[in-house]
Structure formats: C-alpha cells, structure tokens
C-alpha cells in the first residue's frame, strides 16, 4: 500500500494484498452462509431519482451515461452508480417480493462508489459486505440479537486487532428525550451524533440554541450519552435518571435482550454505548457501530441497525435489521499498518520442475494428480537448471519443488524438495500431500497487533 | 429469468439463480487457483483516453462523472466504466511491473459494462472471468497449450451442455495469405471473420473488391477457412495446399503443439477450425473460441488468444496469452433454458425449531455446534407449532428440522426430522451430520441437456 493509486481514491491491490482481501471476503461469506443467509447481487446502477430519494448529497453520486447519450434522456432515466447496498436492496425487495420467502435473509458483497474527497478509510470505490433480514409487515426482534452475534462471529475470525461492537437503541434515546420534555428527538440525536467530533460543550450549545433545550435538559441528554457498560448495569444507570416513558422502557427492554445474549456469547466484545446515534434517519430501534481498539479514528468498520420500513410498496412495508461491513476500509488498514501477513503470495504449493523440455507432458500428469487432491501447483514452462527453478519458486514463495527423472531401468523417479529446509525426499504423485499449513496461502495476524 | 429486468440490460438474479452463478464462479476460481493463478481486481473506471486508445466504438462506453462535476475537467481526466478486463489489466501490469513476478499468472473475475443494445447473450452489465499469463519481453509458448487445458478443465466441471473449444493460429492464416500473394492479411482476416454471418459468397466479394484478391486467391482463403479437424490431420490438409511460407510453418507448428496435447488430455473437446479469426487486432498467434453444442447462436462463451504485446512501457513489452469466460452470458443461458437445477435455494441444511420462546438461547447452542462442523443452519425467530415450522422449512427447501424438548428428568432431548421422508430420529448436536449431498445447495445439470 506504499504505492500511490494512479487514480486518487481508486486503489488497486497487489496479488499478495489481494490474498488478504480474499481471506476477509471468504470468512465473511462462509459465516453468513453458515447462518443461512443467501447471496444476492444488485446491479451497480440505479436511476438518479431512486438514489436521491433519501436526500443524499448529490455531489457524492457518480452519474453514468453513454458517451453518446441521446440528449432527450429524462432525469427519471438518468443512471448513477450506487453509493451503498441498502438503497439497491430496498428496491430489489420491492421488485421481487413475490419471489422471495420472508423473513428474507440475504448477504451482499459488492462495490459501491462515492465521489468524496479520498482519505484513509474513505475511498471512491469500495467494497461493502452487507447482511440484512427483512420481513413482510413484521420482523421478530430476535433478529436484532442474532445479527449482532453473526458479525461478532465473523469479525472474530479475522486477523485484526480486538474490536468492540457498540450498541444503542433509538427508542431508548428518543423515549428519554421525550420523557425529559424534548420533543424534537431527531434534533437531539443529530446533536449527540456529533459528540465525539465536537465535544460536550459544543453539543450543549446546539441543544440549547437549535433544539430549544434548557440547561438541565441539555445536561441530562449529555449524561445519558455518557452511559457505557460492558455488563447489564446500564439498565440501573438509565433507571437512576428517574425518567418515565413508554418508548424508553421498550428501548431498554430491547437493548437488554441484545446485550444479555451478546455478553453471554461474546464476553468483552460488546459494549452498550448510549452516545451511539448513527447519522441516518431511517433507524428506528437497535443501532450498532464497531471500532477496532486502537484504531478508533479510522471510524466504524461495521455499522447498522433496525429500520421499521426499509422499503414500502403500496400497502406493504418491509421492516428490517442489518449491518454493513466496510471491507475496503478494514483491509486498507490491515495492509497499511501491517496488521496481517501472508505465508505466500501465489496459490501454488508446488512447482513441477522441468529438467528437459520433452518431460513437460509427464510433468503435467504429475500436476493433474496433485490437483485432483486439491494441491495447487504449476509446471515450469521451459527446462532450466535445478538452481534456476528453485530460485523461481523461491521468488514466488512456492515452498516445494518437484523433480522428475528416469532411473537406469527407464522408470520415472519422483522427488520433492522443501526449498525452505533443503530437504529432498522421494515422493509418490498419487499420494503425496504438503503439510496442512502449506496447502494454501494463509493470512496471519501480526502477533503484536493486539 | 422469466422476470423482466427493471432496467433493460441490467438483469438481477433471484437467490436460487445466484446459487447457480456462485457455483460457476467457485468452480472457475478453484480451477484457476489449482493451476497457480493469483487473483487480482482492477478499479471499475479508467480514463476515457485509456479506454478509447484501442479504437473501441465510443458510444458503447459508459462515462462516469460526479453529478456536480467541475466544468473544467479535461478529457484526460474524464472517467468511464471499463468494457472488458484486458485494457485495465494491461494498465495494471505496466503500473505495477516492479512489484510483480514474471511470468505473471493472474485471474480476474469482475463486472464490465457496455452501452450496447441488450439481447440474450449481451447485457449492459456483465461478469467476465479472465485468465492470462503475461511475460516480460518473452513468454514461453507452453502457456498457449496450458491455457487451453485450464479452460477445458474448468468448463468441464460445470453443469452445461457439451462444448467445443475451437483453435486457430493467426500466424498460420497470415502466413498462408502472404504465401498466396495477399499482402493485406489483416483485411483478409476481417473478411474471413464474417464468414459465419454472411456466408462464403459475400466474403469472396469482399476479398475481391476490398482486399484486391483474384478469384483463385479468394477461393484458396475460403478453402483454408473450411479446414476443421478433431485430430492432427489438419496438418496434412494445410500442407496439401502446397503454400510455402515461414510464418505459415511456424503457425502450423504452434497449432500442432496445442492440438496434440489438448486432444490427448481432453479428447473430443478441442477442434482445429481455421475459420476462427477473432475480430480484435491484437492477437498475434493462437486464437481460441468456445461454443456450447446446440447453442452456437449464443456466441462464444470463452475466447482469447496470444498477443505479442499486451502492453508496453518505454522499452519493455509484455507479451501474453489469455482467455475470457463470459460468465453472465453462460449463466443467463443456463437459467433461461433450465440447463441446470439447484437442490435448494438457501444455504441452510437445518432449521432449529422453537417450541417455546425461552428455548431460543438453547437452540442457538445447538446451531453453534452444528456450524462448527460446517453445517449451515438457522434458528426459528419465534416459537410456533411444529407443523408451521416444518412448513417454513419446506417453503425454503431446508431438508432437516431439529426439535428440542425436555424429558421427565429435565434433560434436553434432541431429535431431527428429514421433512422429505418424514423420518424423525434422536440426534446428538455434537456429532450429527446431514448426508454429504444435503450439506450445501448443489447445482445439477439437467439430464437431457446433452
């Protein structure tokens, strides 16, 4: 990642870096599928009208048009690249509702594009891994619990530093604000969302000047936001404010349910943090954010929440709960800070050496036999001295070189050399296997990364 | 695929259709990696200048610009979506040459975009799977042989009808044309390329009127194009023309080498077809095209060839050989003609039923144990009658439902039901496994598809 992208914001990985990214994607996919989530992809483009519906700042959107577009194209037909996977997914659900089984559990791993100013953690082209459950009209609350557990399970398998999944519930916050007499709950949330950036003083000013809070109300809202807990004691802390409100109670109940199960199954990973507001308006209950410990300034690597109406068509609404993992943000950090290393950069475990050009077809026979057992290998394209072929393997990190020769009786003799130890032994192409740890490139966490 | 895309040319798959596509992509990836190819991805956008360099018809290119672009953007900075993976790969190789080991073996599975008129086999957004080997200055010919074998191996594992990989060599054709006195060899190739579409009469007219061929020359060029063979007898057929040319001899030697190895390793799949010209100018030796038998009108599903200069920078040139599989074209045909079926549409092999709401956490324990052994499963989100939960599983195609109950001594009792046979048996969550064929959704070829 020391290399500079030839187009700012559109970085490209080297093969060894891509091994890291593929590992992350494979772990996510496997985890999501083990939990019963189906894969879908949506098209990369939406109509501009569809994308701007939710009030997204339009300069961040990349418009797409044929170089020689018909000048008469109306704005409803104008296309743009999607900037997230939620808007396209909502459209997909409505369009295909008749073909889907609800609750519909899907994951979606795709690129998105935003024309923002590039910086670390913010690329113009980036991969997101989204996981959502969507119901028709209703969706059991249990999915709010399960989704937290799934992302913790997925992230725990990655070679990354410790992370904390921060939890809150919009109903709790909004009920609290209402209970202390602040009716512009959305305004309070927006102010609280800025807490980490601008500090409590500035937030109090906004609350007083823009939301019409008294000193005491502003103080109470800030005190609620300061509640953080890795155990269930947040319930007592909230109760101690003595605020009574039905929505607050419901939020408290929901947050307790997520926290109770999460702290049991993933102790030390999940934290209640009542300052978590999430900028987006569509969340209506549980909200999640995830930070790498020691890398908080990178921003959240996995965020989401519950939305009572992901989409609606005619009379039907589709509530959902989901999270989005910022794969590019995460992988860029893993690479720039050397949080992980790869055991080799190519898939090949074995190079079949060629001692004379005529042996190529025989070498391919050996390769076929190895591949049938899942051993990745390549055959030298032309004959060369042993030393040169070993050097070729060494440069790529291929651990084994296979040699073919003919003995006095005219029979083929097979030997395999571990070029790291120099040990060379006879080998049978119909049964030889490399040690498990050499079968495929592995991605390892740097030991001192935590 | 009976559904109509909400945006013409940008079709989206249902979850069960995506199972088919993912199967195709997984087989390709596994095969490429078993042969030692590294994964890379390039950015989706290139500068317009870069894309139009090779003279691509510009109206097929999708330009990309921020909705509120600075009006002063010069054409060198204007962006567009790539229309294939070859142009971006060439740029990537030149930009990163210092970080790559040559010969560089890479595969690349990504979307591309073209603004063409949509029709079956031609989408505006489509996935290609490219595999290339690129050398620095030189590249052994053996890779021309190996790449043919790799794609045959990959395609043979897919649930598709028989296919034929058609082979030719540009040196052979060009040498032949030169040998019979036609110097505008590119013009002849362009005319021959139209043979299937317009027929021999029309091609002969072009050869006479545009390339300046005599009747005899046109006739000879057409006769060469009529040579097709599944064995090595094409060599004698070409020699029988009595044309002498050094380039022709070299092409004949190269084509023989590919054909000899391919017909030995994949008998019946590879065919020499001297009418294969490939439209693109940059091929300089071996050319490949692949057709599904009985679906020839769909067009080639896998094409490519050798190019002496994929890219060049300063004094260095990068010769390569590669093929591109049209994944979207192939999968769209598999779906529209029901060439393949899936055993189920969701990953889950097991639904853990909930007989009462309090058992959810216990049910998650069972799910954890199953998942640890790679068994995909989901837990019911709320309690319901057995019949309703079985119906839920049935609708999704989940073959097994797991029931938890408590016996008189207060111990947990586990039972699992195969809802297809109705058989229900006691099961141990620490060891139970579904039959191998039920572990994951499988994609099967329709038996009468061949």
mmCIF file with all atom_site columns, C-alpha atoms in Angstrom, chain A residues 381-446:
data_model
loop_
_atom_site.group_PDB
_atom_site.id
_atom_site.type_symbol
_atom_site.label_atom_id
_atom_site.label_alt_id
_atom_site.label_comp_id
_atom_site.label_asym_id
_atom_site.label_entity_id
_atom_site.label_seq_id
_atom_site.pdbx_PDB_ins_code
_atom_site.Cartn_x
_atom_site.Cartn_y
_atom_site.Cartn_z
_atom_site.occupancy
_atom_site.B_iso_or_equiv
_atom_site.pdbx_formal_charge
_atom_site.auth_seq_id
_atom_site.auth_comp_id
_atom_site.auth_asym_id
_atom_site.auth_atom_id
_atom_site.pdbx_PDB_model_num
ATOM 1  C CA . UNK A 1 381 ? 7.107  -23.665 -18.926 1.00 0.00 ? 381 UNK A CA 1
ATOM 2  C CA . UNK A 1 382 ? 10.617 -24.490 -20.105 1.00 0.00 ? 382 UNK A CA 1
ATOM 3  C CA . UNK A 1 383 ? 13.539 -26.593 -18.939 1.00 0.00 ? 383 UNK A CA 1
ATOM 4  C CA . UNK A 1 384 ? 16.252 -24.972 -16.852 1.00 0.00 ? 384 UNK A CA 1
ATOM 5  C CA . UNK A 1 385 ? 18.913 -25.893 -14.331 1.00 0.00 ? 385 UNK A CA 1
ATOM 6  C CA . UNK A 1 386 ? 17.698 -27.010 -10.905 1.00 0.00 ? 386 UNK A CA 1
ATOM 7  C CA . UNK A 1 387 ? 19.102 -23.913 -9.252  1.00 0.00 ? 387 UNK A CA 1
ATOM 8  C CA . UNK A 1 388 ? 17.203 -21.608 -11.570 1.00 0.00 ? 388 UNK A CA 1
ATOM 9  C CA . UNK A 1 389 ? 13.927 -23.416 -10.986 1.00 0.00 ? 389 UNK A CA 1
ATOM 10 C CA . UNK A 1 390 ? 14.414 -23.330 -7.227  1.00 0.00 ? 390 UNK A CA 1
ATOM 11 C CA . UNK A 1 391 ? 15.088 -19.611 -7.474  1.00 0.00 ? 391 UNK A CA 1
ATOM 12 C CA . UNK A 1 392 ? 11.880 -19.171 -9.493  1.00 0.00 ? 392 UNK A CA 1
ATOM 13 C CA . UNK A 1 393 ? 9.890  -20.948 -6.755  1.00 0.00 ? 393 UNK A CA 1
ATOM 14 C CA . UNK A 1 394 ? 11.667 -19.042 -4.015  1.00 0.00 ? 394 UNK A CA 1
ATOM 15 C CA . UNK A 1 395 ? 10.865 -15.635 -5.520  1.00 0.00 ? 395 UNK A CA 1
ATOM 16 C CA . UNK A 1 396 ? 7.157  -16.522 -5.506  1.00 0.00 ? 396 UNK A CA 1
ATOM 17 C CA . UNK A 1 397 ? 7.195  -18.174 -2.110  1.00 0.00 ? 397 UNK A CA 1
ATOM 18 C CA . UNK A 1 398 ? 6.308  -21.615 -3.543  1.00 0.00 ? 398 UNK A CA 1
ATOM 19 C CA . UNK A 1 399 ? 7.504  -23.963 -0.774  1.00 0.00 ? 399 UNK A CA 1
ATOM 20 C CA . UNK A 1 400 ? 8.008  -27.206 -2.751  1.00 0.00 ? 400 UNK A CA 1
ATOM 21 C CA . UNK A 1 401 ? 9.774  -28.108 -6.000  1.00 0.00 ? 401 UNK A CA 1
ATOM 22 C CA . UNK A 1 402 ? 9.044  -31.474 -7.599  1.00 0.00 ? 402 UNK A CA 1
ATOM 23 C CA . UNK A 1 403 ? 11.736 -33.202 -9.678  1.00 0.00 ? 403 UNK A CA 1
ATOM 24 C CA . UNK A 1 404 ? 11.209 -35.900 -12.276 1.00 0.00 ? 404 UNK A CA 1
ATOM 25 C CA . UNK A 1 405 ? 13.982 -38.093 -13.537 1.00 0.00 ? 405 UNK A CA 1
ATOM 26 C CA . UNK A 1 406 ? 14.477 -41.514 -15.112 1.00 0.00 ? 406 UNK A CA 1
ATOM 27 C CA . UNK A 1 407 ? 16.398 -44.285 -13.376 1.00 0.00 ? 407 UNK A CA 1
ATOM 28 C CA . UNK A 1 408 ? 18.623 -46.874 -15.033 1.00 0.00 ? 408 UNK A CA 1
ATOM 29 C CA . UNK A 1 409 ? 15.677 -49.196 -15.648 1.00 0.00 ? 409 UNK A CA 1
ATOM 30 C CA . UNK A 1 410 ? 13.934 -46.338 -17.503 1.00 0.00 ? 410 UNK A CA 1
ATOM 31 C CA . UNK A 1 411 ? 11.325 -45.809 -14.780 1.00 0.00 ? 411 UNK A CA 1
ATOM 32 C CA . UNK A 1 412 ? 10.228 -42.346 -13.634 1.00 0.00 ? 412 UNK A CA 1
ATOM 33 C CA . UNK A 1 413 ? 11.679 -41.227 -10.313 1.00 0.00 ? 413 UNK A CA 1
ATOM 34 C CA . UNK A 1 414 ? 9.824  -38.568 -8.300  1.00 0.00 ? 414 UNK A CA 1
ATOM 35 C CA . UNK A 1 415 ? 11.409 -36.407 -5.627  1.00 0.00 ? 415 UNK A CA 1
ATOM 36 C CA . UNK A 1 416 ? 10.136 -33.354 -3.817  1.00 0.00 ? 416 UNK A CA 1
ATOM 37 C CA . UNK A 1 417 ? 12.250 -30.667 -2.166  1.00 0.00 ? 417 UNK A CA 1
ATOM 38 C CA . UNK A 1 418 ? 11.146 -28.340 0.608   1.00 0.00 ? 418 UNK A CA 1
ATOM 39 C CA . UNK A 1 419 ? 13.166 -25.355 -0.542  1.00 0.00 ? 419 UNK A CA 1
ATOM 40 C CA . UNK A 1 420 ? 12.996 -23.728 2.900   1.00 0.00 ? 420 UNK A CA 1
ATOM 41 C CA . UNK A 1 421 ? 14.750 -26.606 4.692   1.00 0.00 ? 421 UNK A CA 1
ATOM 42 C CA . UNK A 1 422 ? 16.539 -28.001 1.655   1.00 0.00 ? 422 UNK A CA 1
ATOM 43 C CA . UNK A 1 423 ? 15.238 -31.467 2.497   1.00 0.00 ? 423 UNK A CA 1
ATOM 44 C CA . UNK A 1 424 ? 14.616 -33.587 -0.608  1.00 0.00 ? 424 UNK A CA 1
ATOM 45 C CA . UNK A 1 425 ? 12.750 -36.885 -0.380  1.00 0.00 ? 425 UNK A CA 1
ATOM 46 C CA . UNK A 1 426 ? 11.220 -39.475 -2.741  1.00 0.00 ? 426 UNK A CA 1
ATOM 47 C CA . UNK A 1 427 ? 7.518  -38.776 -3.340  1.00 0.00 ? 427 UNK A CA 1
ATOM 48 C CA . UNK A 1 428 ? 4.551  -40.597 -4.847  1.00 0.00 ? 428 UNK A CA 1
ATOM 49 C CA . UNK A 1 429 ? 2.415  -38.338 -7.070  1.00 0.00 ? 429 UNK A CA 1
ATOM 50 C CA . UNK A 1 430 ? -0.675 -40.429 -6.288  1.00 0.00 ? 430 UNK A CA 1
ATOM 51 C CA . UNK A 1 431 ? -0.500 -39.807 -2.536  1.00 0.00 ? 431 UNK A CA 1
ATOM 52 C CA . UNK A 1 432 ? 1.958  -37.053 -1.559  1.00 0.00 ? 432 UNK A CA 1
ATOM 53 C CA . UNK A 1 433 ? 0.448  -34.094 0.277   1.00 0.00 ? 433 UNK A CA 1
ATOM 54 C CA . UNK A 1 434 ? 2.126  -30.943 1.600   1.00 0.00 ? 434 UNK A CA 1
ATOM 55 C CA . UNK A 1 435 ? 1.703  -30.258 5.327   1.00 0.00 ? 435 UNK A CA 1
ATOM 56 C CA . UNK A 1 436 ? -1.742 -28.765 6.042   1.00 0.00 ? 436 UNK A CA 1
ATOM 57 C CA . UNK A 1 437 ? -0.270 -25.326 6.762   1.00 0.00 ? 437 UNK A CA 1
ATOM 58 C CA . UNK A 1 438 ? 1.382  -25.212 3.330   1.00 0.00 ? 438 UNK A CA 1
ATOM 59 C CA . UNK A 1 439 ? -1.668 -26.261 1.321   1.00 0.00 ? 439 UNK A CA 1
ATOM 60 C CA . UNK A 1 440 ? -2.911 -22.703 0.652   1.00 0.00 ? 440 UNK A CA 1
ATOM 61 C CA . UNK A 1 441 ? -1.595 -19.217 1.371   1.00 0.00 ? 441 UNK A CA 1
ATOM 62 C CA . UNK A 1 442 ? -2.602 -18.324 4.914   1.00 0.00 ? 442 UNK A CA 1
ATOM 63 C CA . UNK A 1 443 ? -3.249 -14.905 6.404   1.00 0.00 ? 443 UNK A CA 1
ATOM 64 C CA . UNK A 1 444 ? -1.871 -14.473 9.894   1.00 0.00 ? 444 UNK A CA 1
ATOM 65 C CA . UNK A 1 445 ? -2.439 -11.754 12.450  1.00 0.00 ? 445 UNK A CA 1
ATOM 66 C CA . UNK A 1 446 ? 0.725  -9.905  13.432  1.00 0.00 ? 446 UNK A CA 1
#
